[in-house]
Amino acid sequence: MESAGSPAFAGQPYPLVMRLVAIALLVVLSAPALAGPEAPPSGTVRFAYTGQIETLDPALASSEPARTCVHNIFDQLYEHAHLPRPYRLKPALAAAPPEVSEDGLTQTIRLRKGVRFVDDACFPVSRGRELTAEDVVFCIKRLMDANVKSPHTWMFERKIKGLDAFAASSKKASVNPTRSAYRTSEGYAEVPGLEVVDAHTLRIHLLEPTPELAWMLASTWVSIYPPEAVRKYGKQLGRHPIGTGPYRLLLYDAKRALTLRHNPR
């Protein structure tokens, strides 16, 4: 059930067209001019941005252009609905708002079924698989892994049972950019606060009531990607983003251009 103080939710999953609105706003606010005098081909949105897109790794992307691209390549559990007032959230990868316990210390999130990652060589026979609750847990842990050096770890500090101990233990672990699992046998602390109930259900146990948790899970920094991509691409993950979003990366030249193509899934 939804407890008092839980974030307000609106309607059905966030329409993908709103992501294009974000791109359009970026054109208006930061683009000095369209990239080139010729009109883009039919079905193409072209926009300019100032500065380089430093990375498309969700755990590291910080600039507005980078986060805009991350938002179009990846999905999060929840997304912002910008049109209602006051602002609300909508389920994205989640099937519904969190089910919050009466004491506010447990939130259960059920995932949409049938959501698949884009096809990529990181998967067997290059076929993208279905997203699961294990992927969500992995991405939260990787965000908090001290060796990843994400500047966004503050978001989950002192929030989830065992996650701070995990972050502390990661400082003693060997550096491995291709790490695709966090095992206690390798020195990583357990995180009892991230409970995988089944393939499509995640239960989060909190240190104190955190009604803003769903808003945190709507951040691009908590975009969901597969461990297989980290294992294959390692430090180059930011050049090989594998997500479930409406677009996939086609071309990435950090100094010149970035091209996204519609994800047919």
Short mmCIF file of N, CA, C and O in Angstrom, two decimals, residues 120-164:
data_model
loop_
_atom_site.label_atom_id
_atom_site.label_comp_id
_atom_site.label_asym_id
_atom_site.label_seq_id
_atom_site.Cartn_x
_atom_site.Cartn_y
_atom_site.Cartn_z
N ASP A 120 22.98 -7.10 -28.36
CA ASP A 120 24.38 -6.67 -28.31
C ASP A 120 25.27 -7.89 -28.16
O ASP A 120 24.83 -8.94 -27.65
N ALA A 121 26.52 -7.73 -28.56
CA ALA A 121 27.48 -8.83 -28.50
C ALA A 121 27.82 -9.25 -27.07
O ALA A 121 28.44 -10.31 -26.88
N CYS A 122 27.40 -8.48 -26.08
CA CYS A 122 27.70 -8.88 -24.69
C CYS A 122 26.82 -10.04 -24.24
O CYS A 122 27.10 -10.68 -23.22
N PHE A 123 25.76 -10.33 -25.00
CA PHE A 123 24.86 -11.43 -24.67
C PHE A 123 25.16 -12.65 -25.53
O PHE A 123 25.68 -12.51 -26.64
N PRO A 124 24.80 -13.83 -25.06
CA PRO A 124 24.93 -15.03 -25.90
C PRO A 124 24.15 -14.84 -27.21
O PRO A 124 23.02 -14.34 -27.20
N VAL A 125 24.76 -15.21 -28.30
CA VAL A 125 24.24 -15.05 -29.66
C VAL A 125 23.72 -13.62 -29.92
O VAL A 125 22.86 -13.41 -30.78
N SER A 126 24.26 -12.67 -29.18
CA SER A 126 23.97 -11.24 -29.36
C SER A 126 22.49 -10.90 -29.22
O SER A 126 22.01 -9.90 -29.75
N ARG A 127 21.77 -11.70 -28.47
CA ARG A 127 20.33 -11.49 -28.28
C ARG A 127 20.08 -10.91 -26.88
O ARG A 127 20.41 -11.54 -25.87
N GLY A 128 19.52 -9.71 -26.84
CA GLY A 128 19.23 -9.07 -25.56
C GLY A 128 18.24 -9.89 -24.75
O GLY A 128 17.27 -10.43 -25.27
N ARG A 129 18.49 -9.99 -23.44
CA ARG A 129 17.62 -10.79 -22.57
C ARG A 129 16.66 -9.91 -21.80
O ARG A 129 16.73 -8.67 -21.83
N GLU A 130 15.77 -10.55 -21.04
CA GLU A 130 14.79 -9.82 -20.25
C GLU A 130 15.44 -9.21 -19.00
O GLU A 130 16.29 -9.83 -18.36
N LEU A 131 15.04 -8.00 -18.69
CA LEU A 131 15.52 -7.31 -17.48
C LEU A 131 14.88 -7.94 -16.25
O LEU A 131 13.70 -8.29 -16.25
N THR A 132 15.69 -8.10 -15.18
CA THR A 132 15.20 -8.70 -13.94
C THR A 132 15.56 -7.84 -12.73
O THR A 132 16.34 -6.88 -12.83
N ALA A 133 15.04 -8.23 -11.57
CA ALA A 133 15.33 -7.52 -10.33
C ALA A 133 16.82 -7.60 -9.99
O ALA A 133 17.36 -6.68 -9.35
N GLU A 134 17.48 -8.67 -10.37
CA GLU A 134 18.92 -8.79 -10.12
C GLU A 134 19.69 -7.67 -10.81
O GLU A 134 20.70 -7.19 -10.29
N ASP A 135 19.23 -7.25 -11.98
CA ASP A 135 19.90 -6.16 -12.69
C ASP A 135 19.78 -4.85 -11.91
O ASP A 135 20.73 -4.07 -11.86
N VAL A 136 18.63 -4.62 -11.30
CA VAL A 136 18.45 -3.41 -10.50
C VAL A 136 19.40 -3.40 -9.32
O VAL A 136 20.07 -2.40 -9.04
N VAL A 137 19.50 -4.53 -8.64
CA VAL A 137 20.40 -4.64 -7.49
C VAL A 137 21.85 -4.41 -7.93
O VAL A 137 22.60 -3.67 -7.28
N PHE A 138 22.24 -5.01 -9.04
CA PHE A 138 23.61 -4.84 -9.53
C PHE A 138 23.92 -3.37 -9.80
O PHE A 138 24.99 -2.87 -9.43
N CYS A 139 23.00 -2.66 -10.45
CA CYS A 139 23.26 -1.27 -10.80
C CYS A 139 23.37 -0.37 -9.58
O CYS A 139 24.18 0.56 -9.55
N ILE A 140 22.56 -0.64 -8.55
CA ILE A 140 22.66 0.14 -7.32
C ILE A 140 23.99 -0.14 -6.63
O ILE A 140 24.67 0.77 -6.15
N LYS A 141 24.38 -1.41 -6.58
CA LYS A 141 25.66 -1.75 -5.96
C LYS A 141 26.82 -1.13 -6.73
O LYS A 141 27.76 -0.59 -6.13
N ARG A 142 26.77 -1.20 -8.05
CA ARG A 142 27.88 -0.64 -8.83
C ARG A 142 27.97 0.87 -8.63
O ARG A 142 29.08 1.42 -8.58
N LEU A 143 26.84 1.54 -8.51
CA LEU A 143 26.86 2.97 -8.23
C LEU A 143 27.62 3.26 -6.94
O LEU A 143 28.36 4.25 -6.84
N MET A 144 27.47 2.36 -5.94
CA MET A 144 28.09 2.56 -4.64
C MET A 144 29.49 1.95 -4.53
O MET A 144 30.15 2.11 -3.51
N ASP A 145 29.93 1.24 -5.55
CA ASP A 145 31.26 0.64 -5.56
C ASP A 145 32.31 1.75 -5.60
O ASP A 145 32.37 2.54 -6.55
N ALA A 146 33.15 1.81 -4.58
CA ALA A 146 34.14 2.88 -4.48
C ALA A 146 35.10 2.89 -5.66
O ALA A 146 35.61 3.95 -6.05
N ASN A 147 35.34 1.73 -6.27
CA ASN A 147 36.27 1.65 -7.40
C ASN A 147 35.69 2.20 -8.69
O ASN A 147 36.42 2.50 -9.63
N VAL A 148 34.37 2.34 -8.75
CA VAL A 148 33.74 2.94 -9.92
C VAL A 148 33.92 4.45 -9.90
O VAL A 148 33.95 5.11 -10.93
N LYS A 149 34.03 5.00 -8.69
CA LYS A 149 34.27 6.43 -8.47
C LYS A 149 33.11 7.29 -8.99
O LYS A 149 33.31 8.35 -9.60
N SER A 150 31.90 6.84 -8.74
CA SER A 150 30.74 7.66 -9.11
C SER A 150 30.66 8.87 -8.18
O SER A 150 30.83 8.74 -6.96
N PRO A 151 30.36 10.05 -8.73
CA PRO A 151 30.19 11.23 -7.87
C PRO A 151 28.79 11.32 -7.27
O PRO A 151 28.46 12.31 -6.62
N HIS A 152 27.98 10.27 -7.47
CA HIS A 152 26.58 10.35 -7.07
C HIS A 152 26.22 9.39 -5.94
O HIS A 152 25.04 9.14 -5.69
N THR A 153 27.21 8.86 -5.24
CA THR A 153 26.93 7.90 -4.18
C THR A 153 26.17 8.53 -3.01
O THR A 153 25.50 7.81 -2.25
N TRP A 154 26.26 9.84 -2.86
CA TRP A 154 25.57 10.53 -1.76
C TRP A 154 24.08 10.21 -1.73
O TRP A 154 23.45 10.24 -0.67
N MET A 155 23.53 9.88 -2.90
CA MET A 155 22.10 9.70 -2.98
C MET A 155 21.59 8.54 -2.13
O MET A 155 20.48 8.58 -1.60
N PHE A 156 22.41 7.48 -1.98
CA PHE A 156 21.98 6.30 -1.24
C PHE A 156 22.68 6.14 0.11
O PHE A 156 22.44 5.17 0.81
N GLU A 157 23.54 7.08 0.46
CA GLU A 157 24.23 6.97 1.74
C GLU A 157 23.25 7.06 2.90
O GLU A 157 22.34 7.90 2.91
N ARG A 158 23.40 6.13 3.87
CA ARG A 158 22.57 6.10 5.07
C ARG A 158 21.08 5.95 4.75
O ARG A 158 20.23 6.50 5.41
N LYS A 159 20.80 5.17 3.71
CA LYS A 159 19.41 4.97 3.31
C LYS A 159 18.98 3.50 3.37
O LYS A 159 17.91 3.19 3.90
N ILE A 160 19.79 2.58 2.83
CA ILE A 160 19.40 1.18 2.65
C ILE A 160 20.25 0.28 3.55
O ILE A 160 21.47 0.46 3.64
N LYS A 161 19.63 -0.66 4.20
CA LYS A 161 20.32 -1.55 5.14
C LYS A 161 21.48 -2.28 4.44
O LYS A 161 21.28 -2.95 3.43
N GLY A 162 22.67 -2.13 5.01
CA GLY A 162 23.83 -2.84 4.51
C GLY A 162 24.55 -2.18 3.36
O GLY A 162 25.68 -2.58 3.02
N LEU A 163 23.97 -1.16 2.75
CA LEU A 163 24.59 -0.57 1.56
C LEU A 163 25.83 0.26 1.91
O LEU A 163 26.80 0.28 1.15
N ASP A 164 25.82 0.92 3.06
CA ASP A 164 27.02 1.67 3.46
C ASP A 164 28.17 0.73 3.78
O ASP A 164 29.33 1.01 3.44
#
